[in-house]
């Protein structure tokens, strides 16, 4: 039986080990447990009205959102982990009219968008009571995902499938036709290795002779424990950096920041708290979130110069597979990327051809 090592236990790595064929492979998953983006995240799965001009990214995000129906079935995800709750877009009326038209156009290739409806101020505050009356656009297909709960669920499932999970930092080097995974306590030789460690990909590839255009970005979320009845509330894209992500049982998440200069710093900051809470205050009714107990979720994302992900085997090393650069849309694209990688590794597709989803690797990885 061949061995595969997956480096990085975030949304790609943990999803991938659950899709790899356990009859073909002995699977090892290495994760340091530090700076992880997914474990600190919760997010909105609703990419359809994005104004990003990168058509490859949009196709990936659109299909990634559609893939969640299969993901929920394959992994038995509960409503505490993933729930299709609908999405509100809060903008001025002119912008809302434009978004409605965009939604109608994109629904032709993305029926997952669901119902599209412009709401008047009263209807907005009825569907999301924490908001003051304001016009909005509602689409029923939007959803939310708790990244930490997702990883915990898949970790248990992976262990049940016989995946060996090792909490440690590793280095990778070539070993004949395979790869040697080095950590303090042992060395293991595997047939193939998947590197999905977020921004740490740069450090793993450099000793192998590659330069990687990926950088760390700090993200902070604030989780408020409220006494509000948040069950069945939609998520909301507000006009600014802060988004509202209500979960059941009164939990409301606010975020997230995008801090390029902070890099690996995981300390919660007063600046982030003020930026997020002040940015959302003008949209709220009398229920100020800052009146409730709160905690921070802080992680480190990977981003590239064009803010697009890259994933797949290296051209000159087909046994070396990489994935990184997901940025703040990783919860939307990550599981689908993992599934595509599993199809390749499990032998269900003969060649890797993803030009509809990503640019050529030369944009991100070069030989030193």
mmCIF file of C-alpha atoms in Angstrom:
data_model
loop_
_atom_site.group_PDB
_atom_site.id
_atom_site.type_symbol
_atom_site.label_atom_id
_atom_site.label_comp_id
_atom_site.label_asym_id
_atom_site.label_seq_id
_atom_site.Cartn_x
_atom_site.Cartn_y
_atom_site.Cartn_z
ATOM 1 C CA UNK A 1 0.000 0.000 0.000
ATOM 2 C CA UNK A 2 1.360 3.406 -0.967
ATOM 3 C CA UNK A 3 1.807 6.206 1.556
ATOM 4 C CA UNK A 4 0.610 9.784 1.209
ATOM 5 C CA UNK A 5 1.589 12.558 3.613
ATOM 6 C CA UNK A 6 -0.567 15.664 3.854
ATOM 7 C CA UNK A 7 1.116 18.670 5.470
ATOM 8 C CA UNK A 8 -1.427 21.083 6.930
ATOM 9 C CA UNK A 9 -4.643 20.225 8.737
ATOM 10 C CA UNK A 10 -6.708 23.196 7.623
ATOM 11 C CA UNK A 11 -9.734 23.140 5.375
ATOM 12 C CA UNK A 12 -7.894 21.608 2.410
ATOM 13 C CA UNK A 13 -5.779 19.093 4.313
ATOM 14 C CA UNK A 14 -8.500 17.829 6.634
ATOM 15 C CA UNK A 15 -11.034 17.559 3.810
ATOM 16 C CA UNK A 16 -8.535 15.821 1.544
ATOM 17 C CA UNK A 17 -7.611 13.045 3.988
ATOM 18 C CA UNK A 18 -11.315 12.230 4.304
ATOM 19 C CA UNK A 19 -11.639 11.861 0.533
ATOM 20 C CA UNK A 20 -8.447 9.872 -0.136
ATOM 21 C CA UNK A 21 -9.067 6.190 -0.897
ATOM 22 C CA UNK A 22 -8.128 4.289 2.269
ATOM 23 C CA UNK A 23 -7.934 1.063 0.230
ATOM 24 C CA UNK A 24 -5.180 2.564 -1.927
ATOM 25 C CA UNK A 25 -3.236 4.641 0.569
ATOM 26 C CA UNK A 26 -1.885 4.784 4.065
ATOM 27 C CA UNK A 27 -2.544 8.418 4.950
ATOM 28 C CA UNK A 28 -0.538 10.583 7.347
ATOM 29 C CA UNK A 29 -1.609 14.117 8.260
ATOM 30 C CA UNK A 30 0.893 16.513 9.843
ATOM 31 C CA UNK A 31 -0.209 19.784 11.400
ATOM 32 C CA UNK A 32 1.610 22.064 13.835
ATOM 33 C CA UNK A 33 -1.645 23.504 15.181
ATOM 34 C CA UNK A 34 -0.235 27.031 14.989
ATOM 35 C CA UNK A 35 -1.594 30.102 13.174
ATOM 36 C CA UNK A 36 -4.293 28.118 11.398
ATOM 37 C CA UNK A 37 -6.864 30.149 9.491
ATOM 38 C CA UNK A 38 -9.704 27.606 9.340
ATOM 39 C CA UNK A 39 -9.667 26.776 13.042
ATOM 40 C CA UNK A 40 -10.191 30.448 13.845
ATOM 41 C CA UNK A 41 -12.737 31.100 11.153
ATOM 42 C CA UNK A 42 -16.430 31.235 10.499
ATOM 43 C CA UNK A 43 -17.669 32.534 7.228
ATOM 44 C CA UNK A 44 -20.338 33.217 4.668
ATOM 45 C CA UNK A 45 -20.726 30.830 1.738
ATOM 46 C CA UNK A 46 -22.277 33.192 -0.791
ATOM 47 C CA UNK A 47 -19.841 34.163 -3.583
ATOM 48 C CA UNK A 48 -22.281 34.819 -6.405
ATOM 49 C CA UNK A 49 -22.500 38.617 -6.205
ATOM 50 C CA UNK A 50 -18.775 39.232 -5.903
ATOM 51 C CA UNK A 51 -17.497 42.104 -8.042
ATOM 52 C CA UNK A 52 -14.056 40.514 -8.459
ATOM 53 C CA UNK A 53 -12.990 40.520 -12.104
ATOM 54 C CA UNK A 54 -11.011 37.265 -11.953
ATOM 55 C CA UNK A 55 -13.276 34.902 -13.902
ATOM 56 C CA UNK A 56 -11.261 31.824 -12.901
ATOM 57 C CA UNK A 57 -11.653 32.667 -9.223
ATOM 58 C CA UNK A 58 -15.381 33.245 -9.628
ATOM 59 C CA UNK A 59 -15.859 29.906 -11.415
ATOM 60 C CA UNK A 60 -14.007 28.157 -8.585
ATOM 61 C CA UNK A 61 -15.984 29.963 -5.876
ATOM 62 C CA UNK A 62 -19.302 29.369 -7.655
ATOM 63 C CA UNK A 63 -18.614 25.652 -8.036
ATOM 64 C CA UNK A 64 -17.190 25.503 -4.521
ATOM 65 C CA UNK A 65 -20.439 26.846 -3.105
ATOM 66 C CA UNK A 66 -22.445 24.372 -5.193
ATOM 67 C CA UNK A 67 -20.233 21.531 -3.938
ATOM 68 C CA UNK A 68 -21.449 22.021 -0.370
ATOM 69 C CA UNK A 69 -24.590 20.005 -1.097
ATOM 70 C CA UNK A 70 -22.398 16.962 -1.789
ATOM 71 C CA UNK A 71 -20.085 17.817 1.115
ATOM 72 C CA UNK A 72 -22.964 17.908 3.602
ATOM 73 C CA UNK A 73 -24.108 14.496 2.375
ATOM 74 C CA UNK A 74 -20.645 12.914 2.236
ATOM 75 C CA UNK A 75 -19.614 14.034 5.721
ATOM 76 C CA UNK A 76 -23.006 14.290 7.479
ATOM 77 C CA UNK A 77 -22.514 17.942 8.420
ATOM 78 C CA UNK A 78 -24.986 19.179 11.036
ATOM 79 C CA UNK A 79 -26.637 22.603 11.145
ATOM 80 C CA UNK A 80 -24.212 23.578 13.899
ATOM 81 C CA UNK A 81 -21.403 23.241 11.344
ATOM 82 C CA UNK A 82 -23.045 24.334 8.092
ATOM 83 C CA UNK A 83 -26.457 25.847 7.514
ATOM 84 C CA UNK A 84 -28.134 27.321 4.466
ATOM 85 C CA UNK A 85 -29.619 30.370 6.168
ATOM 86 C CA UNK A 86 -29.798 32.962 3.383
ATOM 87 C CA UNK A 87 -27.748 36.109 2.805
ATOM 88 C CA UNK A 88 -28.624 39.782 3.181
ATOM 89 C CA UNK A 89 -26.760 42.503 1.284
ATOM 90 C CA UNK A 90 -27.069 45.931 2.897
ATOM 91 C CA UNK A 91 -26.263 48.768 0.471
ATOM 92 C CA UNK A 92 -27.870 51.935 -0.865
ATOM 93 C CA UNK A 93 -30.818 51.439 -3.196
ATOM 94 C CA UNK A 94 -28.867 52.052 -6.409
ATOM 95 C CA UNK A 95 -26.283 49.428 -5.470
ATOM 96 C CA UNK A 96 -29.022 46.992 -4.440
ATOM 97 C CA UNK A 97 -30.733 47.339 -7.816
ATOM 98 C CA UNK A 98 -27.414 46.561 -9.524
ATOM 99 C CA UNK A 99 -26.828 43.551 -7.285
ATOM 100 C CA UNK A 100 -30.315 42.242 -7.989
ATOM 101 C CA UNK A 101 -29.633 42.355 -11.720
ATOM 102 C CA UNK A 102 -26.274 40.619 -11.237
ATOM 103 C CA UNK A 103 -27.961 37.900 -9.172
ATOM 104 C CA UNK A 104 -30.570 37.322 -11.877
ATOM 105 C CA UNK A 105 -27.847 37.041 -14.542
ATOM 106 C CA UNK A 106 -25.629 34.697 -12.535
ATOM 107 C CA UNK A 107 -28.471 32.465 -11.399
ATOM 108 C CA UNK A 108 -28.550 30.962 -14.910
ATOM 109 C CA UNK A 109 -25.285 29.127 -14.171
ATOM 110 C CA UNK A 110 -25.694 29.093 -10.392
ATOM 111 C CA UNK A 111 -29.213 27.969 -9.478
ATOM 112 C CA UNK A 112 -27.921 27.568 -5.911
ATOM 113 C CA UNK A 113 -28.491 31.314 -5.514
ATOM 114 C CA UNK A 114 -32.116 30.441 -4.874
ATOM 115 C CA UNK A 115 -34.757 33.076 -4.281
ATOM 116 C CA UNK A 116 -33.785 36.686 -5.086
ATOM 117 C CA UNK A 117 -35.784 39.414 -3.373
ATOM 118 C CA UNK A 118 -35.373 43.131 -2.714
ATOM 119 C CA UNK A 119 -36.536 43.954 0.818
ATOM 120 C CA UNK A 120 -37.896 47.248 2.091
ATOM 121 C CA UNK A 121 -36.592 48.601 5.436
ATOM 122 C CA UNK A 122 -39.338 46.948 7.480
ATOM 123 C CA UNK A 123 -38.804 43.550 5.830
ATOM 124 C CA UNK A 124 -35.055 43.759 6.475
ATOM 125 C CA UNK A 125 -35.456 44.318 10.210
ATOM 126 C CA UNK A 126 -38.054 41.536 10.372
ATOM 127 C CA UNK A 127 -35.763 38.954 8.783
ATOM 128 C CA UNK A 128 -32.685 40.113 10.750
ATOM 129 C CA UNK A 129 -34.010 41.867 13.891
ATOM 130 C CA UNK A 130 -30.626 43.159 15.042
ATOM 131 C CA UNK A 131 -30.541 45.542 12.057
ATOM 132 C CA UNK A 132 -32.283 48.898 12.025
ATOM 133 C CA UNK A 133 -34.773 49.337 9.165
ATOM 134 C CA UNK A 134 -32.839 49.664 5.910
ATOM 135 C CA UNK A 135 -33.305 48.370 2.360
ATOM 136 C CA UNK A 136 -31.496 45.151 1.453
ATOM 137 C CA UNK A 137 -31.250 42.317 -1.053
ATOM 138 C CA UNK A 138 -31.996 38.786 0.114
ATOM 139 C CA UNK A 139 -30.855 35.584 -1.591
ATOM 140 C CA UNK A 140 -32.002 32.329 -0.048
ATOM 141 C CA UNK A 141 -29.037 30.185 -1.121
ATOM 142 C CA UNK A 142 -26.448 31.826 1.131
ATOM 143 C CA UNK A 143 -25.010 29.792 3.991
ATOM 144 C CA UNK A 144 -22.623 29.933 6.925
ATOM 145 C CA UNK A 145 -19.860 27.596 8.054
ATOM 146 C CA UNK A 146 -18.147 27.292 11.429
ATOM 147 C CA UNK A 147 -14.577 26.461 10.445
ATOM 148 C CA UNK A 148 -13.515 25.184 13.856
ATOM 149 C CA UNK A 149 -16.539 22.892 14.180
ATOM 150 C CA UNK A 150 -15.955 21.640 10.632
ATOM 151 C CA UNK A 151 -12.354 20.682 11.375
ATOM 152 C CA UNK A 152 -13.248 18.983 14.653
ATOM 153 C CA UNK A 153 -15.926 16.924 12.905
ATOM 154 C CA UNK A 154 -13.622 15.878 10.074
ATOM 155 C CA UNK A 155 -10.760 15.107 12.438
ATOM 156 C CA UNK A 156 -12.899 12.531 14.246
ATOM 157 C CA UNK A 157 -14.008 11.096 10.930
ATOM 158 C CA UNK A 158 -10.432 10.868 9.642
ATOM 159 C CA UNK A 159 -9.255 9.026 12.744
ATOM 160 C CA UNK A 160 -12.125 6.590 12.270
ATOM 161 C CA UNK A 161 -10.905 5.957 8.715
ATOM 162 C CA UNK A 162 -7.425 5.078 9.930
ATOM 163 C CA UNK A 163 -5.686 8.353 9.124
ATOM 164 C CA UNK A 164 -2.664 8.923 11.342
ATOM 165 C CA UNK A 165 -2.676 12.518 12.610
ATOM 166 C CA UNK A 166 0.604 13.920 13.947
ATOM 167 C CA UNK A 167 0.727 17.300 15.697
ATOM 168 C CA UNK A 168 4.196 18.538 14.797
ATOM 169 C CA UNK A 169 6.154 20.730 12.419
ATOM 170 C CA UNK A 170 7.993 18.940 9.625
ATOM 171 C CA UNK A 171 10.446 19.437 6.807
ATOM 172 C CA UNK A 172 10.260 17.722 3.431
ATOM 173 C CA UNK A 173 13.066 16.520 1.189
ATOM 174 C CA UNK A 174 13.408 14.347 -1.894
ATOM 175 C CA UNK A 175 14.156 10.654 -1.215
ATOM 176 C CA UNK A 176 14.662 8.649 -4.413
ATOM 177 C CA UNK A 177 11.285 8.351 -6.108
ATOM 178 C CA UNK A 178 9.516 9.436 -2.932
ATOM 179 C CA UNK A 179 9.651 12.053 -0.211
ATOM 180 C CA UNK A 180 11.127 12.073 3.277
ATOM 181 C CA UNK A 181 9.074 13.728 5.999
ATOM 182 C CA UNK A 182 11.350 14.846 8.822
ATOM 183 C CA UNK A 183 10.324 15.782 12.319
ATOM 184 C CA UNK A 184 12.189 15.684 15.627
ATOM 185 C CA UNK A 185 11.026 12.204 16.604
ATOM 186 C CA UNK A 186 11.030 10.307 13.307
ATOM 187 C CA UNK A 187 11.629 10.243 9.577
ATOM 188 C CA UNK A 188 9.053 8.731 7.244
ATOM 189 C CA UNK A 189 9.372 8.090 3.503
ATOM 190 C CA UNK A 190 6.157 8.444 1.496
ATOM 191 C CA UNK A 191 5.272 8.010 -2.162
ATOM 192 C CA UNK A 192 3.473 11.331 -2.515
ATOM 193 C CA UNK A 193 3.189 14.473 -0.437
ATOM 194 C CA UNK A 194 0.553 17.201 -0.414
ATOM 195 C CA UNK A 195 1.638 20.573 0.946
ATOM 196 C CA UNK A 196 -1.363 22.580 2.160
ATOM 197 C CA UNK A 197 0.044 24.569 5.094
ATOM 198 C CA UNK A 198 -1.274 27.998 4.143
ATOM 199 C CA UNK A 199 1.407 30.706 3.986
ATOM 200 C CA UNK A 200 4.032 28.310 5.386
ATOM 201 C CA UNK A 201 4.201 26.737 1.943
ATOM 202 C CA UNK A 202 6.977 29.185 1.124
ATOM 203 C CA UNK A 203 9.183 27.778 3.909
ATOM 204 C CA UNK A 204 8.566 24.161 2.870
ATOM 205 C CA UNK A 205 9.261 24.713 -0.832
ATOM 206 C CA UNK A 206 12.367 26.896 -0.513
ATOM 207 C CA UNK A 207 14.702 24.026 0.574
ATOM 208 C CA UNK A 208 13.395 22.054 -2.429
ATOM 209 C CA UNK A 209 14.528 24.827 -4.775
ATOM 210 C CA UNK A 210 11.349 26.822 -5.295
ATOM 211 C CA UNK A 211 10.360 30.425 -4.618
ATOM 212 C CA UNK A 212 6.685 30.918 -3.764
ATOM 213 C CA UNK A 213 4.618 34.104 -4.082
ATOM 214 C CA UNK A 214 2.467 33.624 -1.005
ATOM 215 C CA UNK A 215 2.306 35.742 2.140
ATOM 216 C CA UNK A 216 0.593 35.592 5.560
ATOM 217 C CA UNK A 217 -2.394 37.786 6.373
ATOM 218 C CA UNK A 218 -3.830 38.161 9.862
ATOM 219 C CA UNK A 219 -7.574 37.874 10.298
ATOM 220 C CA UNK A 220 -9.536 38.712 13.458
ATOM 221 C CA UNK A 221 -13.152 37.804 14.201
ATOM 222 C CA UNK A 222 -15.143 38.783 17.283
ATOM 223 C CA UNK A 223 -17.633 36.307 18.723
ATOM 224 C CA UNK A 224 -20.422 37.788 20.871
ATOM 225 C CA UNK A 225 -22.444 35.634 23.270
ATOM 226 C CA UNK A 226 -25.844 37.330 23.248
ATOM 227 C CA UNK A 227 -29.240 36.572 24.778
ATOM 228 C CA UNK A 228 -30.929 37.139 21.409
ATOM 229 C CA UNK A 229 -32.939 34.484 19.604
ATOM 230 C CA UNK A 230 -30.631 34.143 16.600
ATOM 231 C CA UNK A 231 -32.048 30.877 15.284
ATOM 232 C CA UNK A 232 -32.827 31.070 11.549
ATOM 233 C CA UNK A 233 -31.250 34.497 11.127
ATOM 234 C CA UNK A 234 -29.509 35.075 7.772
ATOM 235 C CA UNK A 235 -25.908 36.179 7.454
ATOM 236 C CA UNK A 236 -25.317 39.746 6.274
ATOM 237 C CA UNK A 237 -22.788 41.486 4.039
ATOM 238 C CA UNK A 238 -22.641 45.063 5.290
ATOM 239 C CA UNK A 239 -21.165 47.964 3.357
ATOM 240 C CA UNK A 240 -17.653 47.808 4.816
ATOM 241 C CA UNK A 241 -15.192 45.291 6.229
ATOM 242 C CA UNK A 242 -17.440 43.891 8.959
ATOM 243 C CA UNK A 243 -19.934 41.153 8.157
ATOM 244 C CA UNK A 244 -22.548 39.730 10.541
ATOM 245 C CA UNK A 245 -22.613 35.955 10.951
ATOM 246 C CA UNK A 246 -25.320 34.819 13.393
ATOM 247 C CA UNK A 247 -25.202 31.257 14.683
ATOM 248 C CA UNK A 248 -27.784 29.476 16.786
ATOM 249 C CA UNK A 249 -28.084 29.921 20.549
ATOM 250 C CA UNK A 250 -27.314 33.642 20.530
ATOM 251 C CA UNK A 251 -23.808 33.582 19.069
ATOM 252 C CA UNK A 252 -23.063 36.403 16.623
ATOM 253 C CA UNK A 253 -19.724 36.698 14.845
ATOM 254 C CA UNK A 254 -18.415 39.954 13.474
ATOM 255 C CA UNK A 255 -15.546 40.223 11.048
ATOM 256 C CA UNK A 256 -13.129 39.750 9.683
ATOM 257 C CA UNK A 257 -10.079 41.981 9.394
ATOM 258 C CA UNK A 258 -7.481 41.712 6.618
ATOM 259 C CA UNK A 259 -4.091 42.702 8.064
ATOM 260 C CA UNK A 260 -1.127 42.217 5.734
ATOM 261 C CA UNK A 261 1.482 43.833 7.974
ATOM 262 C CA UNK A 262 0.651 41.805 11.110
ATOM 263 C CA UNK A 263 1.643 38.547 9.385
ATOM 264 C CA UNK A 264 2.019 35.810 12.081
ATOM 265 C CA UNK A 265 0.963 37.899 15.093
ATOM 266 C CA UNK A 266 -2.003 36.153 16.742
ATOM 267 C CA UNK A 267 -2.629 38.718 19.480
ATOM 268 C CA UNK A 268 -6.145 40.225 19.533
ATOM 269 C CA UNK A 269 -6.008 43.999 19.173
ATOM 270 C CA UNK A 270 -8.071 46.916 20.405
ATOM 271 C CA UNK A 271 -7.717 48.476 16.962
ATOM 272 C CA UNK A 272 -9.459 45.512 15.319
ATOM 273 C CA UNK A 273 -12.223 45.554 17.932
ATOM 274 C CA UNK A 274 -12.884 49.255 17.377
ATOM 275 C CA UNK A 275 -12.722 48.977 13.593
ATOM 276 C CA UNK A 276 -15.185 46.079 13.436
ATOM 277 C CA UNK A 277 -17.645 47.284 16.072
ATOM 278 C CA UNK A 278 -17.668 50.918 14.948
ATOM 279 C CA UNK A 279 -18.082 49.803 11.345
ATOM 280 C CA UNK A 280 -21.213 47.844 12.195
ATOM 281 C CA UNK A 281 -22.787 50.178 14.778
ATOM 282 C CA UNK A 282 -24.533 52.367 12.205
ATOM 283 C CA UNK A 283 -26.452 49.344 10.925
ATOM 284 C CA UNK A 284 -27.675 48.078 14.298
ATOM 285 C CA UNK A 285 -30.833 48.894 16.188
ATOM 286 C CA UNK A 286 -30.757 49.416 19.956
ATOM 287 C CA UNK A 287 -29.103 46.038 20.524
ATOM 288 C CA UNK A 288 -25.443 47.073 20.696
ATOM 289 C CA UNK A 289 -23.205 44.020 20.396
ATOM 290 C CA UNK A 290 -20.604 45.524 22.714
ATOM 291 C CA UNK A 291 -23.021 45.119 25.624
ATOM 292 C CA UNK A 292 -22.499 41.345 25.452
ATOM 293 C CA UNK A 293 -19.544 39.144 26.466
ATOM 294 C CA UNK A 294 -17.165 38.508 23.602
ATOM 295 C CA UNK A 295 -14.046 36.619 22.576
ATOM 296 C CA UNK A 296 -11.657 36.791 19.642
ATOM 297 C CA UNK A 297 -10.855 34.274 16.927
ATOM 298 C CA UNK A 298 -7.487 35.040 15.323
ATOM 299 C CA UNK A 299 -5.781 33.169 12.484
ATOM 300 C CA UNK A 300 -3.362 33.598 9.595
ATOM 301 C CA UNK A 301 -4.525 33.277 5.987
ATOM 302 C CA UNK A 302 -2.410 32.797 2.885
ATOM 303 C CA UNK A 303 -2.747 35.258 0.027
ATOM 304 C CA UNK A 304 -1.049 35.759 -3.334
ATOM 305 C CA UNK A 305 -0.292 38.943 -5.328
ATOM 306 C CA UNK A 306 -3.510 38.519 -7.353
ATOM 307 C CA UNK A 307 -5.508 37.208 -4.366
ATOM 308 C CA UNK A 308 -6.211 33.911 -6.164
ATOM 309 C CA UNK A 309 -5.421 30.358 -5.015
ATOM 310 C CA UNK A 310 -3.247 27.809 -6.780
ATOM 311 C CA UNK A 311 -3.368 24.051 -6.361
ATOM 312 C CA UNK A 312 -2.209 20.842 -8.028
ATOM 313 C CA UNK A 313 0.974 18.862 -8.816
ATOM 314 C CA UNK A 314 4.186 20.626 -9.750
ATOM 315 C CA UNK A 315 5.048 20.171 -13.411
ATOM 316 C CA UNK A 316 8.448 18.594 -12.797
ATOM 317 C CA UNK A 317 7.457 16.690 -9.628
ATOM 318 C CA UNK A 318 4.057 15.028 -10.069
ATOM 319 C CA UNK A 319 4.395 13.370 -6.660
ATOM 320 C CA UNK A 320 4.580 16.807 -5.020
ATOM 321 C CA UNK A 321 1.174 18.468 -4.791
ATOM 322 C CA UNK A 322 0.673 21.964 -3.401
ATOM 323 C CA UNK A 323 -2.294 24.149 -2.472
ATOM 324 C CA UNK A 324 -2.271 27.653 -1.017
ATOM 325 C CA UNK A 325 -3.369 31.256 -1.449
ATOM 326 C CA UNK A 326 -7.026 30.762 -0.539
ATOM 327 C CA UNK A 327 -7.302 34.103 1.257
ATOM 328 C CA UNK A 328 -10.579 35.089 2.894
ATOM 329 C CA UNK A 329 -12.684 32.901 0.574
ATOM 330 C CA UNK A 330 -11.052 29.680 1.752
ATOM 331 C CA UNK A 331 -14.185 28.330 3.412
ATOM 332 C CA UNK A 332 -15.958 28.570 0.056
ATOM 333 C CA UNK A 333 -13.224 27.164 -2.184
ATOM 334 C CA UNK A 334 -11.202 24.934 0.167
ATOM 335 C CA UNK A 335 -13.403 21.819 0.363
ATOM 336 C CA UNK A 336 -13.902 21.754 -3.403
ATOM 337 C CA UNK A 337 -10.171 22.161 -4.026
ATOM 338 C CA UNK A 338 -9.551 19.221 -1.678
ATOM 339 C CA UNK A 339 -12.099 17.119 -3.556
ATOM 340 C CA UNK A 340 -10.477 17.929 -6.917
ATOM 341 C CA UNK A 341 -7.075 16.946 -5.528
ATOM 342 C CA UNK A 342 -8.513 13.688 -4.185
ATOM 343 C CA UNK A 343 -9.961 12.813 -7.597
ATOM 344 C CA UNK A 344 -6.480 13.235 -9.091
ATOM 345 C CA UNK A 345 -4.676 11.301 -6.348
ATOM 346 C CA UNK A 346 -7.261 8.510 -6.275
ATOM 347 C CA UNK A 347 -6.714 8.002 -9.998
ATOM 348 C CA UNK A 348 -10.179 9.068 -11.119
ATOM 349 C CA UNK A 349 -8.675 11.635 -13.509
ATOM 350 C CA UNK A 350 -5.526 10.937 -15.513
ATOM 351 C CA UNK A 351 -4.275 14.473 -16.059
ATOM 352 C CA UNK A 352 -4.411 17.638 -14.011
ATOM 353 C CA UNK A 353 -6.093 20.356 -16.058
ATOM 354 C CA UNK A 354 -7.631 23.210 -14.099
ATOM 355 C CA UNK A 355 -7.200 26.229 -16.379
ATOM 356 C CA UNK A 356 -10.865 27.075 -15.850
ATOM 357 C CA UNK A 357 -10.144 27.578 -12.134
ATOM 358 C CA UNK A 358 -6.550 28.811 -11.799
ATOM 359 C CA UNK A 359 -3.677 30.496 -13.570
ATOM 360 C CA UNK A 360 -0.534 28.630 -14.545
ATOM 361 C CA UNK A 361 1.728 27.779 -11.605
ATOM 362 C CA UNK A 362 4.438 30.018 -13.068
ATOM 363 C CA UNK A 363 2.504 32.973 -11.656
ATOM 364 C CA UNK A 364 3.132 31.720 -8.119
ATOM 365 C CA UNK A 365 6.019 29.226 -8.035
ATOM 366 C CA UNK A 366 9.408 29.604 -9.724
ATOM 367 C CA UNK A 367 12.586 27.537 -9.634
ATOM 368 C CA UNK A 368 15.332 29.244 -7.625
#
